[in-house]
Each structure stands twice: as structure tokens, then as C-alpha cells.
PDB file of C-alpha atoms and ligand atoms in Angstrom:
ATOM      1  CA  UNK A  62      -3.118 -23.167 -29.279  1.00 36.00           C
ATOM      2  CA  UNK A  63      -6.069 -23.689 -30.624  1.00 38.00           C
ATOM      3  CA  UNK A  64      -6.852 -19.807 -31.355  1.00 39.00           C
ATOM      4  CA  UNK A  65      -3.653 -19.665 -34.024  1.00 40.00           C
ATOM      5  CA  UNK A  66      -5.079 -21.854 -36.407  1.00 41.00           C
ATOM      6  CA  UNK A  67      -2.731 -24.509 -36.985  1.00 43.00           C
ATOM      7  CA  UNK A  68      -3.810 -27.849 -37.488  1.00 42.00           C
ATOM      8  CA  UNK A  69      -4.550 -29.408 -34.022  1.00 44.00           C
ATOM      9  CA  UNK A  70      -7.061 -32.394 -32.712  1.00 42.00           C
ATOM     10  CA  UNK A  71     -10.852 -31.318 -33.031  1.00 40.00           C
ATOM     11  CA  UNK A  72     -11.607 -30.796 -29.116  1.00 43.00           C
ATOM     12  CA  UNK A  73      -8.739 -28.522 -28.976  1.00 41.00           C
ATOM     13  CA  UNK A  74     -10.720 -26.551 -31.455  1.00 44.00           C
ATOM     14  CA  UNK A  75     -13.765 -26.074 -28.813  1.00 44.00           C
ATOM     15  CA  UNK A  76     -13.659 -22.495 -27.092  1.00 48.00           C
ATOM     16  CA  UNK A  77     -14.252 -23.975 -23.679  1.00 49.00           C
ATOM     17  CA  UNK A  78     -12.445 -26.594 -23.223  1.00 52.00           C
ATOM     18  CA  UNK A  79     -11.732 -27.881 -19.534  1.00 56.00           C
ATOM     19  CA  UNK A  80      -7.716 -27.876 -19.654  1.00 65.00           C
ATOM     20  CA  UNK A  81      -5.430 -25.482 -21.291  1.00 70.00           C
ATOM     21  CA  UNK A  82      -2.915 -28.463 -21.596  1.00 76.00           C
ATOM     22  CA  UNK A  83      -2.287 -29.631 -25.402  1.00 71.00           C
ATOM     23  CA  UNK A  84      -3.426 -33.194 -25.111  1.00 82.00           C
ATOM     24  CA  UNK A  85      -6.925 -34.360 -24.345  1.00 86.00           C
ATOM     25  CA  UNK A  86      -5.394 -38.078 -23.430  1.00 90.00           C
ATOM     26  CA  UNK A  87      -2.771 -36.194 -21.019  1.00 89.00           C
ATOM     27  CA  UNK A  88      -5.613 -33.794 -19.646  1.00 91.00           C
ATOM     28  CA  UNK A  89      -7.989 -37.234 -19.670  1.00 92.00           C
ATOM     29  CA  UNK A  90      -5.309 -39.234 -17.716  1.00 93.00           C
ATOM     30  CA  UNK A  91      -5.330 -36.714 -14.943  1.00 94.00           C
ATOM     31  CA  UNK A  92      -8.772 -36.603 -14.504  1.00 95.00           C
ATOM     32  CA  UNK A  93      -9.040 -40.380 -14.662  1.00 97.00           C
ATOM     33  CA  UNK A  94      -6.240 -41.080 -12.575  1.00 98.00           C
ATOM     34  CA  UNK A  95      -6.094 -38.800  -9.409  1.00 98.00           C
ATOM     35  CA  UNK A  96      -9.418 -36.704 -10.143  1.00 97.00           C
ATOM     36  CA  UNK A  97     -12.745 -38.695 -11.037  1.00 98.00           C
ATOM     37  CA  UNK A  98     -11.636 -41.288  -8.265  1.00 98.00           C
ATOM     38  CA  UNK A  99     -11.283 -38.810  -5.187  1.00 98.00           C
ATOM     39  CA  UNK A 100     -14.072 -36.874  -6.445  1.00 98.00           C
ATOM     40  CA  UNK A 101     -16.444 -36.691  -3.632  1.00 98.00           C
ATOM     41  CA  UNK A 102     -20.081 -38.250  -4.524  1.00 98.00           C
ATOM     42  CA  UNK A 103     -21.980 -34.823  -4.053  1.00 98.00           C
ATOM     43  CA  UNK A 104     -19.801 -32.876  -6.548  1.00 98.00           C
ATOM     44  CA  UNK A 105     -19.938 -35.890  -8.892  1.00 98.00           C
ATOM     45  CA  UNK A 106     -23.590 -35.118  -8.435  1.00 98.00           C
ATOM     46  CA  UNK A 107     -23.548 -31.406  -9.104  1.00 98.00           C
ATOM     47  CA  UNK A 108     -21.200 -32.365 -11.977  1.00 98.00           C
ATOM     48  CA  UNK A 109     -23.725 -35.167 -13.588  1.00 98.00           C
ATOM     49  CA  UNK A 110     -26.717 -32.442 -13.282  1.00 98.00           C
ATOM     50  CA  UNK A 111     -24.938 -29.646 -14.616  1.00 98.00           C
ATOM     51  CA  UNK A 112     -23.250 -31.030 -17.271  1.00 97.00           C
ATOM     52  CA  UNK A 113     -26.929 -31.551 -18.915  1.00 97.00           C
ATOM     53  CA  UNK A 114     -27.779 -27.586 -18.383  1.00 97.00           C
ATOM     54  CA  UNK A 115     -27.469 -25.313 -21.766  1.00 96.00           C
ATOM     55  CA  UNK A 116     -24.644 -22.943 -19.951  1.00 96.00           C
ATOM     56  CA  UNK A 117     -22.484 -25.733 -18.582  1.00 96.00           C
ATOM     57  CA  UNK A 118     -19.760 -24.292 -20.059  1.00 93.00           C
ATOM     58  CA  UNK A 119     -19.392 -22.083 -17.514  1.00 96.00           C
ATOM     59  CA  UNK A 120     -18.878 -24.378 -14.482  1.00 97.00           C
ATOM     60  CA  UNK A 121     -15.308 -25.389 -13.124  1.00 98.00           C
ATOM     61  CA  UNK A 122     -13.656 -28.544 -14.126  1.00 97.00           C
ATOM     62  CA  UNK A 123     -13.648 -31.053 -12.193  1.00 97.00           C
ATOM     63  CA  UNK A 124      -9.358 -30.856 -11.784  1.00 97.00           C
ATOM     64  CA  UNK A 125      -9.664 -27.413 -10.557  1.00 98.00           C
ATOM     65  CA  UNK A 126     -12.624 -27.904  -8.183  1.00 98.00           C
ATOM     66  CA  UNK A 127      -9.708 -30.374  -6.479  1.00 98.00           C
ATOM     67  CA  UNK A 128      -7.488 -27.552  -6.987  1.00 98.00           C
ATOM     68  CA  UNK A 129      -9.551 -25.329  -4.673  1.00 98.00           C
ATOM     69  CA  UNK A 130     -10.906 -27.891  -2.319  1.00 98.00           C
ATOM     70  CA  UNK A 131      -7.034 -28.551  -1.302  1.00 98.00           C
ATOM     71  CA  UNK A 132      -6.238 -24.977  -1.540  1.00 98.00           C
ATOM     72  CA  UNK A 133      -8.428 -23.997   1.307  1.00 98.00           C
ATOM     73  CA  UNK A 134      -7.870 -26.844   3.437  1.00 98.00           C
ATOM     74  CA  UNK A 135      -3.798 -25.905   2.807  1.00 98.00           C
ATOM     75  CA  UNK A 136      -4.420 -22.009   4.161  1.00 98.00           C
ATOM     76  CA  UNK A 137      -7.221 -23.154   6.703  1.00 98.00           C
ATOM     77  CA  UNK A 138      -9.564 -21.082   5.039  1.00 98.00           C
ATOM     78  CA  UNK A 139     -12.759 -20.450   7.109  1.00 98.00           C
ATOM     79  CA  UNK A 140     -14.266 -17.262   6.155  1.00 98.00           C
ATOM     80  CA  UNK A 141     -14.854 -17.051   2.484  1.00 99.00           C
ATOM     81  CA  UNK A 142     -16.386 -15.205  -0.617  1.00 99.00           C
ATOM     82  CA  UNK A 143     -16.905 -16.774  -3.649  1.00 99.00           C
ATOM     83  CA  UNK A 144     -18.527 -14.231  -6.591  1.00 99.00           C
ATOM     84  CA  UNK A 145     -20.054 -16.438  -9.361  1.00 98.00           C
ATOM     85  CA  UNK A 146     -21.596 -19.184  -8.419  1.00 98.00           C
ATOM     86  CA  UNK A 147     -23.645 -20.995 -10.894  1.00 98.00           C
ATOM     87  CA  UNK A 148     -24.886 -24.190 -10.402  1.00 98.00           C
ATOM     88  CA  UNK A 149     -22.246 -24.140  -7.620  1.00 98.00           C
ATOM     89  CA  UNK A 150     -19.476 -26.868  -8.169  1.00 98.00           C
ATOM     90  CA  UNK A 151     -16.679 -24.618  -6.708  1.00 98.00           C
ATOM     91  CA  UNK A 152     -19.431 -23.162  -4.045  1.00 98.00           C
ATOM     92  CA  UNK A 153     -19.492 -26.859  -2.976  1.00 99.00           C
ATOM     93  CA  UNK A 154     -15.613 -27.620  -3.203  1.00 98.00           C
ATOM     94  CA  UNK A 155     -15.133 -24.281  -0.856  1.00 99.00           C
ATOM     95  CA  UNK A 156     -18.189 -25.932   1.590  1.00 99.00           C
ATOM     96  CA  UNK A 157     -16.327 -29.395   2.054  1.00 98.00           C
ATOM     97  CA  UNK A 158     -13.357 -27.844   2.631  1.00 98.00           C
ATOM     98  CA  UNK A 159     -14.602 -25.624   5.503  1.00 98.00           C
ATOM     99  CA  UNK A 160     -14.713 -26.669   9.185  1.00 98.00           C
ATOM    100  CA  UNK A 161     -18.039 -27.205  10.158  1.00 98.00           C
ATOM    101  CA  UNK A 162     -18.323 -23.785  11.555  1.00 98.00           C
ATOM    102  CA  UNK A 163     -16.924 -22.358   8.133  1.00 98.00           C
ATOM    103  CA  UNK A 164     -18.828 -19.792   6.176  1.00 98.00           C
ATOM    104  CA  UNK A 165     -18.793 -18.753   2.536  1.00 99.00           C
ATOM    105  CA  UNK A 166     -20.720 -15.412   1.031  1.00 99.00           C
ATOM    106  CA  UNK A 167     -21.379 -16.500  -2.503  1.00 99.00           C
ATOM    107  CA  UNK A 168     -22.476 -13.477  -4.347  1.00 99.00           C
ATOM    108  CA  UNK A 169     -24.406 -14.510  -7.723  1.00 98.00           C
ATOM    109  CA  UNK A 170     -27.278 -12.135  -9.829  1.00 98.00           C
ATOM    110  CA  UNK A 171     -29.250 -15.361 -10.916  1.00 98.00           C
ATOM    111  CA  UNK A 172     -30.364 -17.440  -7.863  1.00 98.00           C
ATOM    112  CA  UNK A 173     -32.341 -19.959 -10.565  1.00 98.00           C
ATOM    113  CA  UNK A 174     -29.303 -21.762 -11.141  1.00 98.00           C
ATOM    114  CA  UNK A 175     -28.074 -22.005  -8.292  1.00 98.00           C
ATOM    115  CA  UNK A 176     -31.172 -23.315  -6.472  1.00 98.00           C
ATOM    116  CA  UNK A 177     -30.377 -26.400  -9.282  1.00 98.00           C
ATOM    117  CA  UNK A 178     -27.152 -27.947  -7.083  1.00 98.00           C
ATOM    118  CA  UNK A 179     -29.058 -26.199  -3.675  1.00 98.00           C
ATOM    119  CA  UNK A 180     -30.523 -30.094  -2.963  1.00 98.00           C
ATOM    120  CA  UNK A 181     -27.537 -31.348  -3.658  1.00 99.00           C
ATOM    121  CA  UNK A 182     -25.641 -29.095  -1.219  1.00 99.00           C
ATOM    122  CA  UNK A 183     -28.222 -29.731   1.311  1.00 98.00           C
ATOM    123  CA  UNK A 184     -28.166 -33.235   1.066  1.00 98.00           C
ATOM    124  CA  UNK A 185     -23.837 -33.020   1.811  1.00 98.00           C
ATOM    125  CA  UNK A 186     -24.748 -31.459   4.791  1.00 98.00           C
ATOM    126  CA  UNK A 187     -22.765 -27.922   3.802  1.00 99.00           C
ATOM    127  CA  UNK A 188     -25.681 -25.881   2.629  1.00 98.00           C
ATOM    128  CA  UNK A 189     -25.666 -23.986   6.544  1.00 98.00           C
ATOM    129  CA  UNK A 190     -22.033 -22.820   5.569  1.00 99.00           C
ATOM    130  CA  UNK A 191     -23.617 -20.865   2.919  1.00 99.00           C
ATOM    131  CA  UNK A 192     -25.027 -17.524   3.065  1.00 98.00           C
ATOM    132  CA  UNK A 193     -25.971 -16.833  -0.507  1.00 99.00           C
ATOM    133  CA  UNK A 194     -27.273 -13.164  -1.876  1.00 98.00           C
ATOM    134  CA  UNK A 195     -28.505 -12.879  -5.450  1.00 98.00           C
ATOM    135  CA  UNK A 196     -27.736  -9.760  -6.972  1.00 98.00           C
ATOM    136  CA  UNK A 197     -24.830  -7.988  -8.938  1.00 98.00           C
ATOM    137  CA  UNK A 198     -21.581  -8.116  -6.530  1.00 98.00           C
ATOM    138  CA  UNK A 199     -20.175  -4.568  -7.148  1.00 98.00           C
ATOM    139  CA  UNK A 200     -22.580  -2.421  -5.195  1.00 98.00           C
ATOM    140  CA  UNK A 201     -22.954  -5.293  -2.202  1.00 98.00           C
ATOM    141  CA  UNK A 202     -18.787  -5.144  -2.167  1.00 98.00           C
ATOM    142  CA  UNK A 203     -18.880  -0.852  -2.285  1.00 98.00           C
ATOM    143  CA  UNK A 204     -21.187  -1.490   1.123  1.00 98.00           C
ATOM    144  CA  UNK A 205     -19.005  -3.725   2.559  1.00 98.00           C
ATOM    145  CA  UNK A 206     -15.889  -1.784   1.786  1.00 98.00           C
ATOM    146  CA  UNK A 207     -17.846   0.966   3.667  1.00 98.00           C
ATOM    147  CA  UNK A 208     -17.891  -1.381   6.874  1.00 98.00           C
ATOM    148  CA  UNK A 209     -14.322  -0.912   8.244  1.00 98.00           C
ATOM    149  CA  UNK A 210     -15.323  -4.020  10.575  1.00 98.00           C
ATOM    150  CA  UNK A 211     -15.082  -5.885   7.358  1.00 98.00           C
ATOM    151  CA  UNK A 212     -11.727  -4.955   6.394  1.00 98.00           C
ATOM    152  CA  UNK A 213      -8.801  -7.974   6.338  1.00 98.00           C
ATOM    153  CA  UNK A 214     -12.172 -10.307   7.133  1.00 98.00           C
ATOM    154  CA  UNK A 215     -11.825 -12.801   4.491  1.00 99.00           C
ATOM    155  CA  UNK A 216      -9.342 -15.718   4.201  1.00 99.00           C
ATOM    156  CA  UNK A 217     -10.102 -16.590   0.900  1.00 99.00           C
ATOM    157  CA  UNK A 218     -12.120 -15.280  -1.794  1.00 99.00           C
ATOM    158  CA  UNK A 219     -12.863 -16.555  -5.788  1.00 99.00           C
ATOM    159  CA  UNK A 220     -13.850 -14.377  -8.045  1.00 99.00           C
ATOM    160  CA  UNK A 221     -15.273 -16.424 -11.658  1.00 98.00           C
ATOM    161  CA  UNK A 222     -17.954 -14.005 -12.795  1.00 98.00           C
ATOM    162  CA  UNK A 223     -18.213 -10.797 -15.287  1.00 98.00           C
ATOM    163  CA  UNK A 224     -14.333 -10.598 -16.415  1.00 97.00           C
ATOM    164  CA  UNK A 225     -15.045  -6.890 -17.285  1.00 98.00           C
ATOM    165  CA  UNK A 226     -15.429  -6.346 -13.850  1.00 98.00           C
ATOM    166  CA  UNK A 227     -12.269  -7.980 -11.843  1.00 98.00           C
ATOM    167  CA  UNK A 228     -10.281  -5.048 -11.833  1.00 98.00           C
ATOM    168  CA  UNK A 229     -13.498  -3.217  -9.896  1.00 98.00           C
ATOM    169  CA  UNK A 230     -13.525  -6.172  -8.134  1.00 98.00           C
ATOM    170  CA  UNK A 231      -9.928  -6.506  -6.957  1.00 98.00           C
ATOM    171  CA  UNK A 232      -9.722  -2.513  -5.780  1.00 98.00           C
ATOM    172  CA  UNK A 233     -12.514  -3.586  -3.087  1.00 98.00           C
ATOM    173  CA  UNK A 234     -11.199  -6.959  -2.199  1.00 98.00           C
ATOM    174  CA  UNK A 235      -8.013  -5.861  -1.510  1.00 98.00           C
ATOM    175  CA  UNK A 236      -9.572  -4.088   1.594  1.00 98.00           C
ATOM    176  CA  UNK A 237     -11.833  -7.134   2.588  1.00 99.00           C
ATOM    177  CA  UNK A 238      -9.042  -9.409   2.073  1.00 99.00           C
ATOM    178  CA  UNK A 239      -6.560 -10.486   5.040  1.00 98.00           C
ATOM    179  CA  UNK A 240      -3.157 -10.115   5.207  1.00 98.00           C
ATOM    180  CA  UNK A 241      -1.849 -13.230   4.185  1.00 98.00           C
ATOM    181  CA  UNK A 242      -5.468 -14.030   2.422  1.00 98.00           C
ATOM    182  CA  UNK A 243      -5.327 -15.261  -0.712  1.00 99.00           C
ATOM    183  CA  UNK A 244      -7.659 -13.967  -3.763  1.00 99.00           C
ATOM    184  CA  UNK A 245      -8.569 -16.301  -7.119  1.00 99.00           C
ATOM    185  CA  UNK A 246      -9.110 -14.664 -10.123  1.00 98.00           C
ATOM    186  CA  UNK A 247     -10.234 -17.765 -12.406  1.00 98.00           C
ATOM    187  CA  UNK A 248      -9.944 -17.795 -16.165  1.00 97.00           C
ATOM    188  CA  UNK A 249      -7.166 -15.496 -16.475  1.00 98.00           C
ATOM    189  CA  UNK A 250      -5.542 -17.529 -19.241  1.00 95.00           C
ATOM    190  CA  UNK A 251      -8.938 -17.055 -21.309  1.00 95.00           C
ATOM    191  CA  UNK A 252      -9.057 -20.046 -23.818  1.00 90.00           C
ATOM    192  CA  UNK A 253      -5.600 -19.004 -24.394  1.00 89.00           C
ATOM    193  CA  UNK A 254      -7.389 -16.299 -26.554  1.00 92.00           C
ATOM    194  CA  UNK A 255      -4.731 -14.072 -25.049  1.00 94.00           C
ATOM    195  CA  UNK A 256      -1.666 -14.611 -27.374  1.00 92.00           C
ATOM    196  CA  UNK A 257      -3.774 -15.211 -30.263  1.00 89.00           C
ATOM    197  CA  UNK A 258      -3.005 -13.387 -33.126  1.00 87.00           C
ATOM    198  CA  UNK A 259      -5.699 -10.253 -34.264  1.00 81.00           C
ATOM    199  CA  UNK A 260      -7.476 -11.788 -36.376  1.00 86.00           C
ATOM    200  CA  UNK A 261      -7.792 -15.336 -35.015  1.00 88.00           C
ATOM    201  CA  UNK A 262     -11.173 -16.416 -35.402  1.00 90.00           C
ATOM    202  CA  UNK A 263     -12.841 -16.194 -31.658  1.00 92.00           C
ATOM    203  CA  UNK A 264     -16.044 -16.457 -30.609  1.00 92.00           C
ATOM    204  CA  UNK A 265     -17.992 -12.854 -29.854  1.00 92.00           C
ATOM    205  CA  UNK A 266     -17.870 -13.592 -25.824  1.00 92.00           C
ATOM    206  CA  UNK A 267     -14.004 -14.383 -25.923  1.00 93.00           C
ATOM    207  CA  UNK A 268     -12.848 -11.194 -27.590  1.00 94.00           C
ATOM    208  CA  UNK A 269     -14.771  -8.894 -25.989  1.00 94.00           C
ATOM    209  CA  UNK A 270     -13.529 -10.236 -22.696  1.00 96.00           C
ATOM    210  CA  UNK A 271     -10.022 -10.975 -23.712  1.00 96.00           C
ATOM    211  CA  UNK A 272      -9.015  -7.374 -23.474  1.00 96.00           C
ATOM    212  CA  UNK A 273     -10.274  -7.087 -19.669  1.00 98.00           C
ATOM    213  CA  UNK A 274      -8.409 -10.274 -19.050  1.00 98.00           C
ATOM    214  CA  UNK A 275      -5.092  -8.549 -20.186  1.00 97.00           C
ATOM    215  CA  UNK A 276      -5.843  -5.819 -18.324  1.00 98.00           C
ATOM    216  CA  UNK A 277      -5.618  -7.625 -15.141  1.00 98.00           C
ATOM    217  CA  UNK A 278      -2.964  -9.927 -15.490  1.00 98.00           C
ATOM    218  CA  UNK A 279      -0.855  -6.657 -16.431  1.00 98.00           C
ATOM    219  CA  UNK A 280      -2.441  -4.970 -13.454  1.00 98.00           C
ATOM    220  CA  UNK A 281      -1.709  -7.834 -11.097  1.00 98.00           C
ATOM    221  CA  UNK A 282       1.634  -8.620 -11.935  1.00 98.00           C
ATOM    222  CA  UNK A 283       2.566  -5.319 -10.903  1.00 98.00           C
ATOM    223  CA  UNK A 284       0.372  -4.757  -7.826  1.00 98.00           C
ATOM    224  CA  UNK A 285       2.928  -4.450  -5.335  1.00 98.00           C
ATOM    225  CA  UNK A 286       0.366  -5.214  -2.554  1.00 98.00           C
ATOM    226  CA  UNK A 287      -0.057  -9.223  -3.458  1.00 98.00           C
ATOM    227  CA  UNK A 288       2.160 -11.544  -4.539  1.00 98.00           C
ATOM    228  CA  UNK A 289       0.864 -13.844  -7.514  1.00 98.00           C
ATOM    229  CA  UNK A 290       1.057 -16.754  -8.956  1.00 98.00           C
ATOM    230  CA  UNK A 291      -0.804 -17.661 -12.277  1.00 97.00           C
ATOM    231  CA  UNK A 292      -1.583 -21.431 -13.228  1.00 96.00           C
ATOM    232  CA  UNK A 293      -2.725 -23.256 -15.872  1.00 93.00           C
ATOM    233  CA  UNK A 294      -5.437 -25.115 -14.366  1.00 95.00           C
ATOM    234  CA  UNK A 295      -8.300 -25.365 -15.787  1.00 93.00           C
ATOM    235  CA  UNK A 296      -8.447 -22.139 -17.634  1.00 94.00           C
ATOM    236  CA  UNK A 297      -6.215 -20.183 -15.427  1.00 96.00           C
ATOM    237  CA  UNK A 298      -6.333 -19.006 -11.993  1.00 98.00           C
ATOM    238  CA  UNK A 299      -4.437 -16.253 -10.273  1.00 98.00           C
ATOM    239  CA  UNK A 300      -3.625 -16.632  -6.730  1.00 98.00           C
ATOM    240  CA  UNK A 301      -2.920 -13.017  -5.453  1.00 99.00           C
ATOM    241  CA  UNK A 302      -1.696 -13.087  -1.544  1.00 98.00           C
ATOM    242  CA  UNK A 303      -2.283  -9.867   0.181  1.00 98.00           C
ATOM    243  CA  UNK A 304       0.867  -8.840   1.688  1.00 98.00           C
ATOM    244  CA  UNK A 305       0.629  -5.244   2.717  1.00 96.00           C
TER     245      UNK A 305
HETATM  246  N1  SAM B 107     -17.970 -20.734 -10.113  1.00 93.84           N
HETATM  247  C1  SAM B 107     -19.079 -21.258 -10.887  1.00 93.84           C
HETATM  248  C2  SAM B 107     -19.042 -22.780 -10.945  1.00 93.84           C
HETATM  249  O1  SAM B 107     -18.162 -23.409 -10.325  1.00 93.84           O
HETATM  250  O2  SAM B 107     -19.906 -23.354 -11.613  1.00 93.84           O
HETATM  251  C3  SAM B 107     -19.125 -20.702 -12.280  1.00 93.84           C
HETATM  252  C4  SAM B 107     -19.492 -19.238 -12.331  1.00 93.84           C
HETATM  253  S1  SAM B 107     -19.968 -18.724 -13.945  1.00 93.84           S
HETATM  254  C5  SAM B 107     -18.471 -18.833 -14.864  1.00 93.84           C
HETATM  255  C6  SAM B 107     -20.181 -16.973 -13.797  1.00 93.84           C
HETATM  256  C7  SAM B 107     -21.341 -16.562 -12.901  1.00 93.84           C
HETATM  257  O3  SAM B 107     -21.207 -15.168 -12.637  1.00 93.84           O
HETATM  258  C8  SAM B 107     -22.724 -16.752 -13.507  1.00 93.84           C
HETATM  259  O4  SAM B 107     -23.499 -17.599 -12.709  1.00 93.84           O
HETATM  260  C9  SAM B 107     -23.316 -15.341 -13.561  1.00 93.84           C
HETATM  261  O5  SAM B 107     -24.699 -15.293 -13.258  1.00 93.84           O
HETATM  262  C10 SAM B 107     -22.498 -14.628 -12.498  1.00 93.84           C
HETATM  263  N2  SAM B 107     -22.393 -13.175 -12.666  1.00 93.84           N
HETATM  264  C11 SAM B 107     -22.266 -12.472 -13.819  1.00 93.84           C
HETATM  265  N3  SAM B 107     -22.201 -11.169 -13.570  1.00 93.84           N
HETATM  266  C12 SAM B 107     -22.282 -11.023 -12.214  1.00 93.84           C
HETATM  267  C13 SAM B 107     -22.266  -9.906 -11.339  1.00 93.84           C
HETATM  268  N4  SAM B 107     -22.158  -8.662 -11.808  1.00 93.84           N
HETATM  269  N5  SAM B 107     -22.358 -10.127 -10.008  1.00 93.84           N
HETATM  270  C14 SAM B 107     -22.472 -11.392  -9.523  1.00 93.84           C
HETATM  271  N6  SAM B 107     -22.498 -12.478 -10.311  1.00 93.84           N
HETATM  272  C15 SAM B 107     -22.406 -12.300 -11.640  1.00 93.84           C
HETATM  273 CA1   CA B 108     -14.439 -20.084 -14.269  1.00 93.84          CA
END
């Protein structure tokens, strides 16, 4: 990994990167190869315009906004929750996947950004599947959780925003989500900062998170109420279905 310090090709070195896998050419071949081509032209879009904004880094690769667009369509997702949005790349990925009568509560506390991929949403014809609501999640989630009518409502939620805050997040989802639902927690592998040794030389951002992160994978993998399954796309994502 790149967070040990051995000797490994200069991308690898980037806290960031797209793909935990440990070759650029493999990780480029897959995007090349059954990625870029299927991509459709909207998300290329979004992709093109937010690749030249200063916090880019935090957007979802292009591999796992397949992931997720195939994901839904697989569970026949239809009502949705997405916290973190951005500019809105896996906002958009959720919208295509949606029948046309499909909704999606994307929860975000800066609207500026994502009014930068709103025109391109509108222009796929998926913006109407969107109901968005700027503001922190936590306290909209605590009113919803208050809602009984709410409970078991969601199909399918992602959660990629503050990783301090999952575990807050995941004691009120489990209410809102439905049996059988299926919760994403993205980034849980965290730059594979999270079997890097003490002193390995990580950014401010990725330490301070890295200890929330192994919080919740500990937490999850013993939650008896979901069963989980953590991959290594993109930078990790946890699929938790509710089962009780
Ligand atoms: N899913 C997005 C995409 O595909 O581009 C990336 C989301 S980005 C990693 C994290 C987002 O979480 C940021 O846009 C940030 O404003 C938002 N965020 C941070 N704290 C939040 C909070 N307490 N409630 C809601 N959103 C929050
Ligand atoms: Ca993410």
C-alpha cells in the first residue's frame, strides 16, 4: 500500500487515488475496457466538469458510479437516499437507474456544488427524480426517524459524506431502511490508511478520519441486524442488507 512506505509507482503515492487495486495499468484497463465505453454521455459530462473543480477529489470514480448504477437496477431500487452529494456523479448514476417514477432524497449542506452538475441532470431528463435539501443530514434524519410512516421506506440509501458521522448515521437508517434494503457506506477502505502502520506519513484529513472508519467497519461486521459485504471498489463500499 501506498501508506507503508515501500517503494511503489508515483500515482500509488497520491492519497486519493480512484482504485485501491495495486496497478494503475490493471485499474486503467478496467476503466478503458468495460467502463469509459458504457459510460452514459451525461455522467461523462458531470465527470469532464468536475474533474476541473478544486475538490474533485471527492467525487466517485467512474468504475464505482457503474457499480451503483447496476446495483440499483439489480434490487429494483425506487425509493432512495443518497447523503453527500457533491457535484452529483453518484446522484446521477442512482437517477438513471430509477424508473421514471423513481425518487431519490439527496441530503447535502452545500447546494453550490451541486447546482454545478444540476444542468446537466436536467438536461438527462432525471432532475424530477430528485428532491434535494441542503443542510447537515443528522437533524433532517432524527425528524424522519420521528415519522414512524417513514420507517422500512427506503430501498436503497448511500451514505459518502462526514465519515465521523456514519455510525450516527447508520443508528437512524437502520429504522428508515427496508427489510431487505440495502445501505452503502462508501470509503470504508480509506486510502487503505487503515492497516497503515502509526506513523505512516498521512495526510491531516486521512488520519483524523481513519479512526471513525475503523470504528464502523468493527461496528458493522458485528451488527447482527444487516448482513455485509465490503468491496474494494473504488475506495471501499459496504453493502449492509437489513435483515431484521
Ligand atoms: N457522492 C458524491 C459524488 O459522487 O460526487 C461525493 C460526496 S463528497 C465525498 C462528500 C459530501 O458530503 C460533500 O459534498 C459535503 O458537502 C457533504 N457533507 C459533509 N458533511 C455533511 C453533513 N453533515 N450532512 C450532509 N452532507 C454533508
Ligand atoms: Ca466517496
Amino acid at each position: 500500500m501506498a501508506t507503508t512506505g515501500e517503494a511503489q509507482p508515483a500515482k500509488h503515492q497520491e492519497v486519493g487515488h480512484k482504485s485501491l487495486l495495486q496497478s494503475d495499468a490493471l485499474y486503467q484497463y478496467i476503466l478503458e475496457t468495460s467502463v469509459y465505453p458504457r459510460e452514459p454521455q451525461p455522467m461523462k459530462e458531470l465527470r469532464e466538469v468536475t474533474a476541473k473543480h478544486p475538490w474533485n477529489l471527492m467525487t466517485t470514480s467512474a468504475d464505482e458510479g457503474q457499480f451503483l448504477n447496476l446495483l440499483l437496477k439489480l434490487i429494483n431500487a425506487k425509493n432512495t437516499m443518497e447523503i453527500g452529494v457533491y457535484t452529483g456523479y453518484s446522484l446521477l448514476s442512482t437517477a438513471l437507474a430509477l424508473p421514471e417514477d423513481g425518487k431519490i432524497l439527496a441530503l447535502d449542506i452545500n447546494r453550490e456544488n451541486y447546482e454545478i452538475g444540476l444542468p446537466i441532470i436536467e438536461k438527462a431528463g432525471v432532475a424530477h427524480k430528485i428532491d434535494f435539501r441542503e443542510g447537515p443530514a443528522l437533524p433532517l434524519l432524527d425528524e424522519m426517524v420521528n415519522d414512524v410512516k417513514l420507517h422500512g421506506s427506503f430501498d436503497f440509501i448511500f451514505v459518502d459524506a462526514d465519515k465521523d458521522n456514519y455510525l450516527n448515521y447508520h443508528k437512524r437508517l437502520i429504522d428508515l431502511i427496508k427489510i431487505g434494503g440495502v445501505i452503502g457506506y462508501d470509503n470504508t477502505l480509506w486510502n487503505g490508511s487503515l492497516v497503515a502502520p502509526p506513523d505512516a506519513p498521512l495526510r491531516k484529513y486521512v488520519r483524523y478520519y481513519r479512526d471513525f472508519v475503523l470504528e464502523l467497519n468493527k461496528a458493522l461486521a458485528v451488527d447482527p441486524r444487516v448482513e455485509i459485504c465490503q468491496l474494494p471498489v473504488g475506495d471501499g463500499i459496504t453493502l449492509c442488507r437489513r435483515i431484521s
